[in-house]
mmCIF file of N, CA and C in Angstrom:
data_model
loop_
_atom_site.group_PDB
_atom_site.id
_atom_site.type_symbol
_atom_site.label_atom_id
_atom_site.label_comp_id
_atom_site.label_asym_id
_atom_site.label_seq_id
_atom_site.Cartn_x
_atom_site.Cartn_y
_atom_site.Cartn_z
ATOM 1 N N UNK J 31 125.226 65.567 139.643
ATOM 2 C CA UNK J 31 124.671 65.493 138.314
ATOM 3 C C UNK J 31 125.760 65.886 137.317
ATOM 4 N N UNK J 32 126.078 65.194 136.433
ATOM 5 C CA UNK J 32 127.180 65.199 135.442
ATOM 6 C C UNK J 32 126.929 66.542 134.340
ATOM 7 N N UNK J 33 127.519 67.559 133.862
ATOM 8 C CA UNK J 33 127.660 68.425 132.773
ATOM 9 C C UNK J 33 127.157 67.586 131.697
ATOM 10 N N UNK J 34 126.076 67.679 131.232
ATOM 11 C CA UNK J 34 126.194 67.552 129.695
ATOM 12 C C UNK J 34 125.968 68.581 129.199
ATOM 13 N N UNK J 35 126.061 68.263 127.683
ATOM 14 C CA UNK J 35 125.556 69.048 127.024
ATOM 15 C C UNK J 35 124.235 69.917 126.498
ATOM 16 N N UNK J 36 123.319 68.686 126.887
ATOM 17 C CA UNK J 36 121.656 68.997 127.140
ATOM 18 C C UNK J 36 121.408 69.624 128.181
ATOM 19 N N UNK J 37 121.773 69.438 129.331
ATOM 20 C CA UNK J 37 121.503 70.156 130.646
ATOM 21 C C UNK J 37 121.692 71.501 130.438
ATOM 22 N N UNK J 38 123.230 71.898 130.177
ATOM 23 C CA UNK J 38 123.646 73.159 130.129
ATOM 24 C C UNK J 38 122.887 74.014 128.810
ATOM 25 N N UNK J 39 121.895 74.986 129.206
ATOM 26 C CA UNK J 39 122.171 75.933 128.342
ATOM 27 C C UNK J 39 122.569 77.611 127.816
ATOM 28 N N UNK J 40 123.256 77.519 129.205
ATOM 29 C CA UNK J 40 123.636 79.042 129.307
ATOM 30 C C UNK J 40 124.694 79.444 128.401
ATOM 31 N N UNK J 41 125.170 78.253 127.517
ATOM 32 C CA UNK J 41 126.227 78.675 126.391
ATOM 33 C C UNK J 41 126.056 78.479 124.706
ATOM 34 N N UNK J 42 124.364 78.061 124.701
ATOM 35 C CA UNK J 42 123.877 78.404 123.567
ATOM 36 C C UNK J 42 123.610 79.758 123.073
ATOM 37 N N UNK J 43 123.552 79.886 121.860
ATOM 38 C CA UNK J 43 123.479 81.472 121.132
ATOM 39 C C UNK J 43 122.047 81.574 121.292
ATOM 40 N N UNK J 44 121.693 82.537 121.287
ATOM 41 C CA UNK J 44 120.220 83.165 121.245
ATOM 42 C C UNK J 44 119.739 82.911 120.127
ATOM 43 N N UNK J 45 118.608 82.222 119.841
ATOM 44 C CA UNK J 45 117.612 81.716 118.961
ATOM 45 C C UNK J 45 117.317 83.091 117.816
ATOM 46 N N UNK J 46 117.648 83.115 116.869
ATOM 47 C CA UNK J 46 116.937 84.384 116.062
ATOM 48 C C UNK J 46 115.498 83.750 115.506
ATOM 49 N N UNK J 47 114.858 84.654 115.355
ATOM 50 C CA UNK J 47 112.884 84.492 114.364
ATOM 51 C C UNK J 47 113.501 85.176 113.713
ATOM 52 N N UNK J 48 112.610 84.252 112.394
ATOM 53 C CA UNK J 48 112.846 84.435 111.296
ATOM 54 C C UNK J 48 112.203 85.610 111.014
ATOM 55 N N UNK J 49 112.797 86.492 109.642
ATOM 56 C CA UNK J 49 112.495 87.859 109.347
ATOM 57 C C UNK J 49 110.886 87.678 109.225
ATOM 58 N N UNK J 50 110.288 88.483 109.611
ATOM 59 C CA UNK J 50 108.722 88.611 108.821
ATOM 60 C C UNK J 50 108.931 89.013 107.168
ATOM 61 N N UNK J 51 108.016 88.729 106.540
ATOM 62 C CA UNK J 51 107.663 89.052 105.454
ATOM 63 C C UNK J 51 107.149 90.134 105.100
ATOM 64 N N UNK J 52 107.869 91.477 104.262
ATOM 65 C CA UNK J 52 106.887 92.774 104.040
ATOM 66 C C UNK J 52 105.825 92.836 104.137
ATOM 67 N N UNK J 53 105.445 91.794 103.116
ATOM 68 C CA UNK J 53 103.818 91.826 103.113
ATOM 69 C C UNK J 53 102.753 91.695 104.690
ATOM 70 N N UNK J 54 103.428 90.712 105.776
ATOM 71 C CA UNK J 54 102.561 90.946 106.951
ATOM 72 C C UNK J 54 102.757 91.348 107.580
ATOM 73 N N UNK J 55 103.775 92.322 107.634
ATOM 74 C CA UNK J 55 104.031 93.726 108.214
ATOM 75 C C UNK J 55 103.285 94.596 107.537
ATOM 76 N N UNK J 56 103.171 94.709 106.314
ATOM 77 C CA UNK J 56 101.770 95.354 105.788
ATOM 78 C C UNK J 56 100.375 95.724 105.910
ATOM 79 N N UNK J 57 100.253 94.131 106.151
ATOM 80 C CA UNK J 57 98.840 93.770 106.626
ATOM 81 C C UNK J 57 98.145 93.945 107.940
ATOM 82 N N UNK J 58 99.406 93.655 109.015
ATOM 83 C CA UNK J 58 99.322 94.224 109.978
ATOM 84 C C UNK J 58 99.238 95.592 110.203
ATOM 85 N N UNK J 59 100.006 96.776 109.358
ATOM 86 C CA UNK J 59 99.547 97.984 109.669
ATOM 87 C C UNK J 59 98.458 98.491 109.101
ATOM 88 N N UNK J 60 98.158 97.700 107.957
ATOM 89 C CA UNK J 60 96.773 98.276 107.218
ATOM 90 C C UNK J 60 95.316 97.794 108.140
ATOM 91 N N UNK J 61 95.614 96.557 108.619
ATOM 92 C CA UNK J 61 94.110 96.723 109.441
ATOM 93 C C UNK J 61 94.624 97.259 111.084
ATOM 94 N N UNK J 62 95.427 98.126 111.176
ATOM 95 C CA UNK J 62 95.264 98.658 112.261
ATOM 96 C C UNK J 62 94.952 99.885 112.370
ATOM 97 N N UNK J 63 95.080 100.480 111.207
ATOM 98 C CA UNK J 63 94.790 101.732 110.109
ATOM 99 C C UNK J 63 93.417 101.642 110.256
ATOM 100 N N UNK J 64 92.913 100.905 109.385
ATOM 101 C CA UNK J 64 91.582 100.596 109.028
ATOM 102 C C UNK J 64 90.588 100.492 110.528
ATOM 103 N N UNK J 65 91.023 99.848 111.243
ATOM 104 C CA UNK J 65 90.627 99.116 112.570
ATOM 105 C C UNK J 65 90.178 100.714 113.382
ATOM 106 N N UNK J 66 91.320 101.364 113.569
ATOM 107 C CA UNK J 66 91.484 103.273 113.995
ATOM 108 C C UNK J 66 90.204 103.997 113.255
ATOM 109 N N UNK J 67 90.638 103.907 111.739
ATOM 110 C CA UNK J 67 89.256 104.588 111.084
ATOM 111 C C UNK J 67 87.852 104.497 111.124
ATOM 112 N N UNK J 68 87.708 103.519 110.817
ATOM 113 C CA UNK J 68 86.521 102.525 111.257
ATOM 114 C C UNK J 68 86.074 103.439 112.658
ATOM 115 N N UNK J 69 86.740 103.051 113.786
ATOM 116 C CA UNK J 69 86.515 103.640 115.321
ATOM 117 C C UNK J 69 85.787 105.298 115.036
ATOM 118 N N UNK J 70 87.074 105.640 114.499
ATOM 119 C CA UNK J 70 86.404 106.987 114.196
ATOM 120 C C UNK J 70 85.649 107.771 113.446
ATOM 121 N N UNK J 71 84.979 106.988 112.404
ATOM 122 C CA UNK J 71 84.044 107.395 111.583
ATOM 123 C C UNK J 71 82.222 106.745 112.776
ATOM 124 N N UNK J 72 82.688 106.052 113.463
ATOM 125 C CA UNK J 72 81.738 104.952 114.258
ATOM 126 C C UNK J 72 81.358 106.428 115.285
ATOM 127 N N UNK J 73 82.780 107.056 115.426
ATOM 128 C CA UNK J 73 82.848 107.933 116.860
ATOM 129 C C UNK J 73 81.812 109.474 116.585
ATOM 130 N N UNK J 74 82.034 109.695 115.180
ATOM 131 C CA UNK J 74 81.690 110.651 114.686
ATOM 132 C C UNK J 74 80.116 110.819 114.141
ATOM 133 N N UNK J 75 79.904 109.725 114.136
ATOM 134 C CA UNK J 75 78.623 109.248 113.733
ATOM 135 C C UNK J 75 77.587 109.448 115.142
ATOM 136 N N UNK J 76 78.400 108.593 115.909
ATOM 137 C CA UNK J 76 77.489 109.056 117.160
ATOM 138 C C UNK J 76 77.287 110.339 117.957
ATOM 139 N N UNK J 77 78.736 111.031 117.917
ATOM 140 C CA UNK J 77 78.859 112.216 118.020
ATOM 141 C C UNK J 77 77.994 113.369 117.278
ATOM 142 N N UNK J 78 77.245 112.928 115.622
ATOM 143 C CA UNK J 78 76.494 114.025 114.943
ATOM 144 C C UNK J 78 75.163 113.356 115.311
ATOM 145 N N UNK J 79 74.857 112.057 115.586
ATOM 146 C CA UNK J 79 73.325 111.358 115.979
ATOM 147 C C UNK J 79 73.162 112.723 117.526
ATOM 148 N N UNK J 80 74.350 112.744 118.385
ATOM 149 C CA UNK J 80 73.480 112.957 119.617
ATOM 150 C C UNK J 80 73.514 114.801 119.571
ATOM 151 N N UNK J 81 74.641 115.299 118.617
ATOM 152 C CA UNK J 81 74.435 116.583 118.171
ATOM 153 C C UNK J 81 72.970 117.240 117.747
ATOM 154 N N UNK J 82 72.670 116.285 116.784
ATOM 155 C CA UNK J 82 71.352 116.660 115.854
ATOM 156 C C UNK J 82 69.927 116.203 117.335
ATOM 157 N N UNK J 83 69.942 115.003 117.780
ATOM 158 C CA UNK J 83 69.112 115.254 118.842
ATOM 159 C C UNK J 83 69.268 116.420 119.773
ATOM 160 N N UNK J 84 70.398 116.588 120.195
ATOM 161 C CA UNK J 84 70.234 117.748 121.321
ATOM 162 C C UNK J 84 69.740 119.168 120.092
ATOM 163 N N UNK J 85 70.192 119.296 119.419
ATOM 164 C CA UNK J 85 69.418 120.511 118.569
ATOM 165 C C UNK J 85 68.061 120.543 118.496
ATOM 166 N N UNK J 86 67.470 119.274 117.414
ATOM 167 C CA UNK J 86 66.325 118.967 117.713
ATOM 168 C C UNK J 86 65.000 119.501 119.147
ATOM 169 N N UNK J 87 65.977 119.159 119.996
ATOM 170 C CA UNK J 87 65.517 119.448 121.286
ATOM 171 C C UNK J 87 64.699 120.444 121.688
ATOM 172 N N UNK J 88 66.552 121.063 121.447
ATOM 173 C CA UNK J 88 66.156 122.579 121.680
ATOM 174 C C UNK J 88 65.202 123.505 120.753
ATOM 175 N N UNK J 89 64.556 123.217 120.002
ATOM 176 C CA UNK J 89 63.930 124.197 118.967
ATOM 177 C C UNK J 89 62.450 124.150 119.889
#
């Protein structure tokens, strides 16, 4: 099989991606932020629902 140039590509440069944009690097950390909070206001909620029942309980 003959060398070409298409065949071979172990002597091309490594492809760069293009920069992201501040902004969706932004966006991306803000709803992962949000996404976390969310969880834990969700966590806390259930956490004072089964608090206040077990009190309840006990009286």
């Amino acid at each position: 099989m003959p060398d070409t140039p298409s065949s071979d590509t172990s002597h091309d440069p490594p492809r760069r991606r293009p920069r992201r944009s501040p902004w969706v690097t932004a966006g991306v950390v803000l709803a992962v932020v949000l996404t976390v909070a969310g969880l834990a206001v969700l966590g806390l909620f259930v956490l004072a629902s089964v608090a206040l029942s077990n009190w309840g309980s006990n009286k």
